[in-house]
Each structure stands twice: as C-alpha cells, then as structure tokens.
Short mmCIF file of C-alpha atoms in Angstrom, two decimals:
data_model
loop_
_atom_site.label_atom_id
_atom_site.label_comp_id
_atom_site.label_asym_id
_atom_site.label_seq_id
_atom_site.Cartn_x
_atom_site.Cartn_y
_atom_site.Cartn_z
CA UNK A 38 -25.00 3.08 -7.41
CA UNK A 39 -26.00 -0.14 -5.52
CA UNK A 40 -23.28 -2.17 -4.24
CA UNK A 41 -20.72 0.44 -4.87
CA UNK A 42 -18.33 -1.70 -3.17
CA UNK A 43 -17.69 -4.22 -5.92
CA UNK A 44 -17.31 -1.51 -8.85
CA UNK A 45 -14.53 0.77 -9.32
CA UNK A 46 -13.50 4.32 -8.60
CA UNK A 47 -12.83 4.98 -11.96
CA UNK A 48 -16.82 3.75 -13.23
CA UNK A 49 -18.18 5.71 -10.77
CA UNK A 50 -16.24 8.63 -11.46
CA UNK A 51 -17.30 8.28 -14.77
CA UNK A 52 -20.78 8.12 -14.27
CA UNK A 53 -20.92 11.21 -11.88
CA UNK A 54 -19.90 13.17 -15.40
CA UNK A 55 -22.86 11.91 -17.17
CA UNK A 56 -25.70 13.00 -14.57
CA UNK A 57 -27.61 15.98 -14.19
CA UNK A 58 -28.12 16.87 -18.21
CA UNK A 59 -31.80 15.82 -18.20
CA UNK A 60 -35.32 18.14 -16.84
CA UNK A 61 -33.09 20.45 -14.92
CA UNK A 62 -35.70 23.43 -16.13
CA UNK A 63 -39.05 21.07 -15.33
CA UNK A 64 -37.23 20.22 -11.85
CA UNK A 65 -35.15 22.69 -10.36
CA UNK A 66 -34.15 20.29 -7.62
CA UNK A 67 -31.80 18.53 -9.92
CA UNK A 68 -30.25 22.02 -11.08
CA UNK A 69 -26.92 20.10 -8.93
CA UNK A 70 -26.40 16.77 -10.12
CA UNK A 71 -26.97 14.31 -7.48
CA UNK A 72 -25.88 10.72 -6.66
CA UNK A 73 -26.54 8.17 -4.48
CA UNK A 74 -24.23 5.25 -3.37
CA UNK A 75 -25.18 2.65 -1.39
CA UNK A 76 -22.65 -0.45 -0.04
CA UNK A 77 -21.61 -2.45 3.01
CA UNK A 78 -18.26 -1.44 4.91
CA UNK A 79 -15.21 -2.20 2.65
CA UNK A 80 -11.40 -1.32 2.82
CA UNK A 81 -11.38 -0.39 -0.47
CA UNK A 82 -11.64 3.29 -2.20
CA UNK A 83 -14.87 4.13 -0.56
CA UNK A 84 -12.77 3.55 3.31
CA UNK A 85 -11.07 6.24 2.07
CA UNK A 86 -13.04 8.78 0.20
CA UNK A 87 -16.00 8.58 2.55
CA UNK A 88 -15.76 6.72 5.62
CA UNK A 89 -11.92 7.99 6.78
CA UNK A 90 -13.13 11.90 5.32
CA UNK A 91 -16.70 12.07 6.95
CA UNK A 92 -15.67 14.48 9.62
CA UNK A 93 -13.64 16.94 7.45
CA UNK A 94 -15.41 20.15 6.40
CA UNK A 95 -14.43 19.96 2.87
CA UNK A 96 -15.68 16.89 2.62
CA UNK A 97 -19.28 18.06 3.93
CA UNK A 98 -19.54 20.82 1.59
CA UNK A 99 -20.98 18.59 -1.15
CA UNK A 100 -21.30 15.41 0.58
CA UNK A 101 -22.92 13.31 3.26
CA UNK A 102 -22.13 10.26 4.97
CA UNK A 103 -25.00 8.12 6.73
CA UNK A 104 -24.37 4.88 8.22
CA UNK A 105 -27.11 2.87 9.14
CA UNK A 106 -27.74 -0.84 10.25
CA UNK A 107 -30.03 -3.71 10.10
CA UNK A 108 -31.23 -1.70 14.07
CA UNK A 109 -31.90 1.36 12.24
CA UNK A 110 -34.54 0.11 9.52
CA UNK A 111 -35.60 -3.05 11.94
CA UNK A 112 -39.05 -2.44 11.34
CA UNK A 113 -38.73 -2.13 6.98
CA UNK A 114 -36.93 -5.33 7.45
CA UNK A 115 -37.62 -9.39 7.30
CA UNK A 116 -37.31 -10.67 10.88
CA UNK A 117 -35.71 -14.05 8.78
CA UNK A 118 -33.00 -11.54 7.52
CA UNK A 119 -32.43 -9.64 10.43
CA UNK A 120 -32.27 -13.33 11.84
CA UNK A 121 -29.55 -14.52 9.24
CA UNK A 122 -27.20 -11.46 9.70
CA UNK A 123 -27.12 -12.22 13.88
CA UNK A 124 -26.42 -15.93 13.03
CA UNK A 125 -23.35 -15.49 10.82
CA UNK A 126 -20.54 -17.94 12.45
CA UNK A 127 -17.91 -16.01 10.66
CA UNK A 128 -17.13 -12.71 13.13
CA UNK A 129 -15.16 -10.91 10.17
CA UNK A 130 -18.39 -11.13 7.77
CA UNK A 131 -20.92 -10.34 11.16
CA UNK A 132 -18.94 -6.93 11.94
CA UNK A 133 -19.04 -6.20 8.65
CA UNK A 134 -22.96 -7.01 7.42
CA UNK A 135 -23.98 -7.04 11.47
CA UNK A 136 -22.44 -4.16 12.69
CA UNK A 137 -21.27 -1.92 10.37
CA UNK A 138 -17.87 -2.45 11.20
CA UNK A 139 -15.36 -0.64 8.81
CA UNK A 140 -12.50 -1.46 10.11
CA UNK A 141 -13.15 -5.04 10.30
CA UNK A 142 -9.99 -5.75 8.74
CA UNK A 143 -8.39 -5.87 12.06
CA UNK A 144 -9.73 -8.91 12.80
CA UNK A 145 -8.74 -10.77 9.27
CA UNK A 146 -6.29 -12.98 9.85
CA UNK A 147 -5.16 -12.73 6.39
CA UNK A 148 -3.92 -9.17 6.83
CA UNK A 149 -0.18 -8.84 6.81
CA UNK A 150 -1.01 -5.58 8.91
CA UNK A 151 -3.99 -4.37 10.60
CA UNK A 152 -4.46 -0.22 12.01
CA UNK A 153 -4.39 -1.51 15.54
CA UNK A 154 -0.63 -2.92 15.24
CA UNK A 155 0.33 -0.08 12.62
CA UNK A 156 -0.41 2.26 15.33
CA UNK A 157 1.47 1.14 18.09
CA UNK A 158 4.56 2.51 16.00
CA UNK A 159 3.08 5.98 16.61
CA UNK A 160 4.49 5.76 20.03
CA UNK A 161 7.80 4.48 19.41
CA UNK A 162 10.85 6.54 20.82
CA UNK A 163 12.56 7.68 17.65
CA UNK A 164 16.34 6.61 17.11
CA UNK A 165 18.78 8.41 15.41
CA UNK A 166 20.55 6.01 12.36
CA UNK A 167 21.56 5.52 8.50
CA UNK A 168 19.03 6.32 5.69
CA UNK A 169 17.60 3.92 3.73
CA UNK A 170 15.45 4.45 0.57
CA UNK A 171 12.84 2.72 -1.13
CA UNK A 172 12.05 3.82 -4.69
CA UNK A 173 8.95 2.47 -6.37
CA UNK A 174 9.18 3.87 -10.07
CA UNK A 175 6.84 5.33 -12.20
CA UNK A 176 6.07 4.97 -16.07
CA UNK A 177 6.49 8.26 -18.51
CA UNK A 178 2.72 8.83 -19.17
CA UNK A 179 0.42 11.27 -17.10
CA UNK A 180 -1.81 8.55 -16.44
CA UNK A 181 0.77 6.22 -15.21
CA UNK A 182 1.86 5.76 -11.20
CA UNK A 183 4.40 8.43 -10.00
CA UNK A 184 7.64 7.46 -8.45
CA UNK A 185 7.44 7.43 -4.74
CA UNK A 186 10.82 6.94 -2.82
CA UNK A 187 10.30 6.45 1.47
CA UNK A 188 13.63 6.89 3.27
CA UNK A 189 13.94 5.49 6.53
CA UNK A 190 16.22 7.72 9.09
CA UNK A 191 17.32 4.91 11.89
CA UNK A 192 13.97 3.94 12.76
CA UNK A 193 11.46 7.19 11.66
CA UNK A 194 9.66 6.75 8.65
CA UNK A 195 10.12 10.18 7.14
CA UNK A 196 7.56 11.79 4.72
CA UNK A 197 7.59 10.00 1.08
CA UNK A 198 8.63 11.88 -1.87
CA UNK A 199 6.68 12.00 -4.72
CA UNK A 200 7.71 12.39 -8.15
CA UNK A 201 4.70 13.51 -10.74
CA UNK A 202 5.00 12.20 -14.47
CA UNK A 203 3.36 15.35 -15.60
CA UNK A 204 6.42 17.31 -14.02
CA UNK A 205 8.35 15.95 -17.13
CA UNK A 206 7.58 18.00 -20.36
CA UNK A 207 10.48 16.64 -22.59
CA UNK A 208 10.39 14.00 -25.39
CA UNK A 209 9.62 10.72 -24.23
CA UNK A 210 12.72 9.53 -25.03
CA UNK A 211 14.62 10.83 -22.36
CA UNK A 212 12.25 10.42 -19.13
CA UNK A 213 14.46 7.74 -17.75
CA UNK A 214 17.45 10.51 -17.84
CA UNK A 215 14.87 13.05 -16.08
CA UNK A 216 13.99 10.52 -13.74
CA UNK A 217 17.42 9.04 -12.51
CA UNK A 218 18.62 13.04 -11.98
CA UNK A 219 15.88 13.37 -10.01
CA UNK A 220 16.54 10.46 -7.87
CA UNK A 221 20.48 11.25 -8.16
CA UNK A 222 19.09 14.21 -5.93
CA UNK A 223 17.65 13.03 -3.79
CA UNK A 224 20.36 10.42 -2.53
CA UNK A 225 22.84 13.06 -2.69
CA UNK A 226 20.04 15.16 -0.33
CA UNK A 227 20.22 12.17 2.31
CA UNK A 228 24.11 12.31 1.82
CA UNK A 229 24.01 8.44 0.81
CA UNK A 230 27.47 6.87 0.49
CA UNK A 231 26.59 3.07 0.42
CA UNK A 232 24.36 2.60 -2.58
CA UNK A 233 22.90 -0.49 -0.87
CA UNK A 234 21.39 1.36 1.12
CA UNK A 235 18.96 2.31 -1.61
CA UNK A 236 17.10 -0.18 -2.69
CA UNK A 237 14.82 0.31 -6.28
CA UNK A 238 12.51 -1.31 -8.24
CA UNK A 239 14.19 -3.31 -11.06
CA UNK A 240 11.31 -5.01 -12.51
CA UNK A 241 10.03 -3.91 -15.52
CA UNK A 242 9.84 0.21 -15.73
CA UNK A 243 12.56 0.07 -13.15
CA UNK A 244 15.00 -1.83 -14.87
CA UNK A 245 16.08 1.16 -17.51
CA UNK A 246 16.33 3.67 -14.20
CA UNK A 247 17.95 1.52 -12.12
CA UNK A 248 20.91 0.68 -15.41
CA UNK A 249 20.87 4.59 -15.72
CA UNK A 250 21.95 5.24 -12.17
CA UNK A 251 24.30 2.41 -12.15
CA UNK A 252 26.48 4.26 -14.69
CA UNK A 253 26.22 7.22 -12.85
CA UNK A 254 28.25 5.70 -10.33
CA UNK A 255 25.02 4.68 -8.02
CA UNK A 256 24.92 1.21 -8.36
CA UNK A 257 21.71 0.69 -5.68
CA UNK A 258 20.51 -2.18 -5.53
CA UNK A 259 17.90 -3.87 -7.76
CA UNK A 260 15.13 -5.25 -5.77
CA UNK A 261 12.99 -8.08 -7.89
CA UNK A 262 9.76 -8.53 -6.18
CA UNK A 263 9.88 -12.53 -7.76
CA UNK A 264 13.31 -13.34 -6.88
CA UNK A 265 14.08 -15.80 -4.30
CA UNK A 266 13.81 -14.85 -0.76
CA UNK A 267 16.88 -14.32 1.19
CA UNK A 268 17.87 -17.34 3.68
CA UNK A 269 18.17 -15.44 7.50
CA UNK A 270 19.32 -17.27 10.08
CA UNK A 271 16.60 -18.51 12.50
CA UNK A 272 13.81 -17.81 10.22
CA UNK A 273 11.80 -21.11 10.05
CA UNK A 274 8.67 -19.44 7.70
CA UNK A 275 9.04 -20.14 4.05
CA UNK A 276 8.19 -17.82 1.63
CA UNK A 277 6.50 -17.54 -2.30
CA UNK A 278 9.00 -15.14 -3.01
CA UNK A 279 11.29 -12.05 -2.03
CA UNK A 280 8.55 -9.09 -1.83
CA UNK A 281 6.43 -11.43 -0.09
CA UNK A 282 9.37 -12.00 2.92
CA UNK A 283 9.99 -8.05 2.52
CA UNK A 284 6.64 -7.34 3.43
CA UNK A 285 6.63 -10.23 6.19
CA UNK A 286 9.55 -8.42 7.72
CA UNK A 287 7.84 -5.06 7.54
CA UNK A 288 5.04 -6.44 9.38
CA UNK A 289 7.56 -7.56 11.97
CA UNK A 290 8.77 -4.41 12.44
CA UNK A 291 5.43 -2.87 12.93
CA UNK A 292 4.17 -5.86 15.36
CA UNK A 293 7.68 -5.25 17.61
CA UNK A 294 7.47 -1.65 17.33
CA UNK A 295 10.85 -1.05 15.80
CA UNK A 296 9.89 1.49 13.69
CA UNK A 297 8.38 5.18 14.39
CA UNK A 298 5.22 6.43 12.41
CA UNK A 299 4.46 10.18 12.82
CA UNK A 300 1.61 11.35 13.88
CA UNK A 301 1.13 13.54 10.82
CA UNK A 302 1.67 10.49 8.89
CA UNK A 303 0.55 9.36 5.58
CA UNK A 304 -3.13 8.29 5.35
CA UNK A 305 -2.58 6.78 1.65
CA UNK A 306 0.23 4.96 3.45
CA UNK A 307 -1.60 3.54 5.43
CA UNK A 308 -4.44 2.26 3.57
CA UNK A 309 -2.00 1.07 1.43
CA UNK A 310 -0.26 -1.20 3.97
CA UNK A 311 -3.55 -2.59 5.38
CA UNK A 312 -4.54 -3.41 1.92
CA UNK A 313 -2.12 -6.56 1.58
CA UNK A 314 -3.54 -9.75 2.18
CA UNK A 315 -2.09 -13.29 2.27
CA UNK A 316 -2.69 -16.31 0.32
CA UNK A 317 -2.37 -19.87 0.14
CA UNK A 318 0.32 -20.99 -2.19
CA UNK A 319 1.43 -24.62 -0.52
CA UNK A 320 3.61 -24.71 2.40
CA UNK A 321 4.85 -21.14 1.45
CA UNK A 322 3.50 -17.78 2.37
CA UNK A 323 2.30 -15.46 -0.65
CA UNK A 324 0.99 -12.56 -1.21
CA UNK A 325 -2.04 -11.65 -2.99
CA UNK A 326 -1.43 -10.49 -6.60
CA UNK A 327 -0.75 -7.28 -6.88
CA UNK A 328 -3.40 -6.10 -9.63
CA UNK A 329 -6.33 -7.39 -6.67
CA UNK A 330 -4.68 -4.70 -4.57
CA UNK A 331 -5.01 -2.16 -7.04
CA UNK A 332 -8.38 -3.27 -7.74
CA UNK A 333 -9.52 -2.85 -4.13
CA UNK A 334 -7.74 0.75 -3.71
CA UNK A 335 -8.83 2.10 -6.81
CA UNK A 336 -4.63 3.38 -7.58
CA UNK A 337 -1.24 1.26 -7.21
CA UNK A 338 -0.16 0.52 -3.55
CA UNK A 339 3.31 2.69 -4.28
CA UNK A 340 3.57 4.10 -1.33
CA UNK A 341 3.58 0.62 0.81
CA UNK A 342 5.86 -0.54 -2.31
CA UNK A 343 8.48 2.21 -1.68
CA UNK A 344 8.20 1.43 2.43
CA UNK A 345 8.66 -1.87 1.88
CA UNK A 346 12.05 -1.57 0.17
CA UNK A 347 13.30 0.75 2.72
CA UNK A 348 13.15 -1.20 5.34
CA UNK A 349 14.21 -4.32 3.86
CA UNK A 350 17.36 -5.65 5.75
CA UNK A 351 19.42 -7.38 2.74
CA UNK A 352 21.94 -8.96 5.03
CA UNK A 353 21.49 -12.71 5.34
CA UNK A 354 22.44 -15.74 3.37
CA UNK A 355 21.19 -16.86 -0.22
CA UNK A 356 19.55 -19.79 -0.91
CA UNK A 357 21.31 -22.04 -2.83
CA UNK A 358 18.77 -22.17 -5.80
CA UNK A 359 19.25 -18.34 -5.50
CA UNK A 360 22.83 -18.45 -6.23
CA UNK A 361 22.72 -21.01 -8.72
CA UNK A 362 20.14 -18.54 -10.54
CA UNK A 363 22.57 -15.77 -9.89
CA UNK A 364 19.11 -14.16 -8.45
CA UNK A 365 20.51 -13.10 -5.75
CA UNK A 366 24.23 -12.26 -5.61
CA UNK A 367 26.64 -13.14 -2.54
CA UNK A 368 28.98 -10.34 -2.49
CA UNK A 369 25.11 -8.01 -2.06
CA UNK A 370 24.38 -10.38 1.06
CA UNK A 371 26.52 -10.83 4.20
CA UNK A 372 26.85 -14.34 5.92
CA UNK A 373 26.02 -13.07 9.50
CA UNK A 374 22.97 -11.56 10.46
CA UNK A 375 22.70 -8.38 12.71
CA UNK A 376 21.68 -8.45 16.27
CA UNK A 377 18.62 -6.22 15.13
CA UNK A 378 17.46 -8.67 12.94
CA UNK A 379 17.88 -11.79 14.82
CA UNK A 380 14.99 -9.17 17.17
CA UNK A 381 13.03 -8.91 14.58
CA UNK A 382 12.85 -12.79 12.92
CA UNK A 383 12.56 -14.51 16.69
#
C-alpha cells in the first residue's frame, strides 16, 4: 500500500482480508499473509495504529515499524531530490518530508491544540468542584458511533464513559428509551441537580434523546454545534459558529492550564483533540468540517465532541441575532460573566 496516508482505514482493512489466498503450497513463505505499507508522517489513523503503538509488545507480535529518511537511503537517492526536500521554505512540510517528523502538528498554526500545550495540563494541581457532562450521542446501529459522555469534576477531566450500540438488543424502536435510562444513570451517578450542567448533543440523533430526557424531568441543555456563538464579555474574536467558540474556549483552557489531564489519560482523546484544525471563513474563525476530521482519524472525533461540551461555560450574553432566532435562549445564559472566565477569554 503506497501512500497509505491518503487512503482509509477502512480500504486497507479491507484489503488485508483479501491477501494470502494465492501459491501458499508453491511458497511457504506466504503461508502468513503479509503486507506492506509505505507513507510519510501523518496525524491521521496510521499516528495511531503504528507510530503511537511501536513500542508496545502486542503490537510487535505481528508487526514492525521502520522509519527511515531521505539520510538513510542517501546513496539510492537523486542528489536533485535529496536537494528539494532540504530547500522546502515551509518548516511544517520540511519536518514532515525532511525529517520524519510525526508530530509535526505542533508546529501548524492551524491546530486549535497541539500535544505540547495538551500536556502541560498533565501537571495541573487538581481542584475539587461541580460536575459537568458532555454527551455526544450515538445512532441505534452496530456500525454507528457510540455515545460518549466526559464529565468534568472542578477542573479533572475524569475517564469518558462509553456507551456501545451493540449493548442494546431490543427493537429498534425503543433505543432512544434505552439510551436516555442509561444517561438518566449516569447523571443521577454524578448526583447532578442543575440540568445545565449537562450539556448534550441536540442535533440530529440527539434531538429525540435529548426530548426524551426532558420529560423525564432532565431538561439539560441542548447544545447545537451551528447555533450562534454566545456574546462574553471581553471577547474581541468572532466566531463561524457555537462549536467552533466551544472548542476555542477548550483550547483556552488547555493553553492556561485550567484544566487537569491524567496521566493515564485517554490516547483516542487525545488524537482526537489534536485532530481539529481551523479554517478561513471571512473575518470569523471556523472550524474544519467535521466529515475531514473523520476522514483523517479513520472514526468520529466523539470523544473531543463529548469534552468539548463539558467544559463549555454557557454563562454570557446572546447575541442579538441569537435571540431574535430564539437560538439561543436568555433565561439559559446569565448577563455577567464569572471571574473564571473573564481568566480564561483575556
């Protein structure tokens, strides 16, 4: 597989089925199927199935990882070439094609969050605080996302709960009711008393669960991803939309270190989170569409989703095309903004 880094997981996955059926009794060597992938450092499935697992011993027992650079075949190689690669201007595509860099993404300026600010957060003294949940949902089928919901314990980012489609083996028709009990749960578990403080997907798939647990008596509160952003006091960036100011904020957090990441932490997670880029979209900030994010990871970025919405402070004041849309209700959003989040806007 040349290039591996512009096809998908699932191709490749697919192809790995279809090998080793031919000559196995002419050439005994091929008895164990055998493929060979070739591509340049990338943040996208391969980072995680082969460069981030290189050194674990599972990983070794059928596998191999080789890196190797233009210095390592310099004399199979066209001194023009070798010449090109050392004269790339851009430093993000030289670590990458130059060096071998795999985490080059640090240096994009793009990123909304890099590993090297993600990790300062590993050293953060923990406080003691209010839960907050983040719920991204998932559809009915076993091949659909799972639901992931992230709580947030003052500022520790606790271990995110996932719950599997395939756990359901009812009729389709009443998944949403499975679901929202489930969920029910696990607010109850975090002994939740203001619903605000669990925030849920709305959009699409969402939308039934979150109507569900409203007339349970858990009226949470609906995020919309394409709503208008929130108006905070002293925030001067504008922005495409509300998940693309959630996830501005998040970065925030990271960059000023209010939030604790265990050490044991998530590696999904984290792929996850370094896997959002921004784009241009006129004076506003936007984020990249979501379906080139899924495209790059090889699976939906739920778990960043679900963080996200956790840690989304809702106080503030609505725009006024947000009201007028009725987007964005007042009596959800306070006036004044806290003393934490005037911190983490300056």
């Amino acid at each position: 597989v040349e290039e591996a880094s512009d096809i998908d997981r699932a191709a490749v996955a697919a192809l790995r089925t279809r090998i080793g059926r031919c000559r196995n009794n002419e050439i005994p060597d091929l008895a164990c199927p055998k493929m060979l992938i070739t591509c340049n450092p990338c943040r996208n499935w391969l980072y995680g199935d082969y460069y981030k697992k290189q050194d674990d011993p599972e990983f070794k027992l059928d596998k191999a990882f080789v890196e190797a650079t233009s210095a390592d075949n310099i004399e199979n190689l066209p001194e023009a070439y070798v010449n090109t690669l050392r004269n790339i201007d851009d430093p993000i595509l030289r670590a990458r094609l130059l060096d071998g860099n795999w985490d080059y993404a640090d240096l994009k300026a793009d990123s909304v969050l890099t590993m090297s600010t993600i990790a300062t957060c590993l050293t953060t003294p923990i406080e003691d605080g209010p839960v907050t949940l983040g719920i991204d949902v998932g559809g009915y089928h076993a091949w659909s996302d799972h639901t992931t919901v992230t709580a947030i314990k003052g500022n520790e980012i606790l271990p995110t709960i996932v719950i599997p489609a395939t756990d359901y083996q009812g009729a389709p028709f009443g998944y949403d009711g499975w679901l929202a009990d489930k969920i029910v749960n696990i607010i109850n578990s975090y002994d939740i008393t203001n619903m605000k403080a669990v925030r849920i997907d709305a959009s699409g798939i969402g939308a039934p669960i979150y109507e569900l647990l409203r007339r349970k008596g858990y009226p949470v509160y609906p995020f919309r991803g394409d709503a208008k952003p929130i108006r905070r006091r002293f925030q001067t960036q504008t922005f495409a939309n509300l998940r693309t100011q959630a996830f501005y904020e998040l970065a925030e957090k990271f960059r000023l270190q209010k939030l604790h990441l265990p050490g044991n932490y998530n590696e999904l997670l984290v792929q996850e989170l370094q896997a959002y880029k921004y784009t241009a979209n006129g004076d506003k900030l936007a984020l990249q569409d979501k379906k080139f994010i899924r495209r790059s990871l090889g699976r939906s970025p739920d778990f960043a989703d679900s963080l996200m919405m956790a840690s989304f402070a809702l106080n503030g004041q609505p725009t006024a095309s947000s009201v007028k849309n009725k987007q964005t209700k007042p009596a959800i959003v306070a006036a004044a903004m806290s003393a934490d989040d005037a911190l983490i806007l300056s």
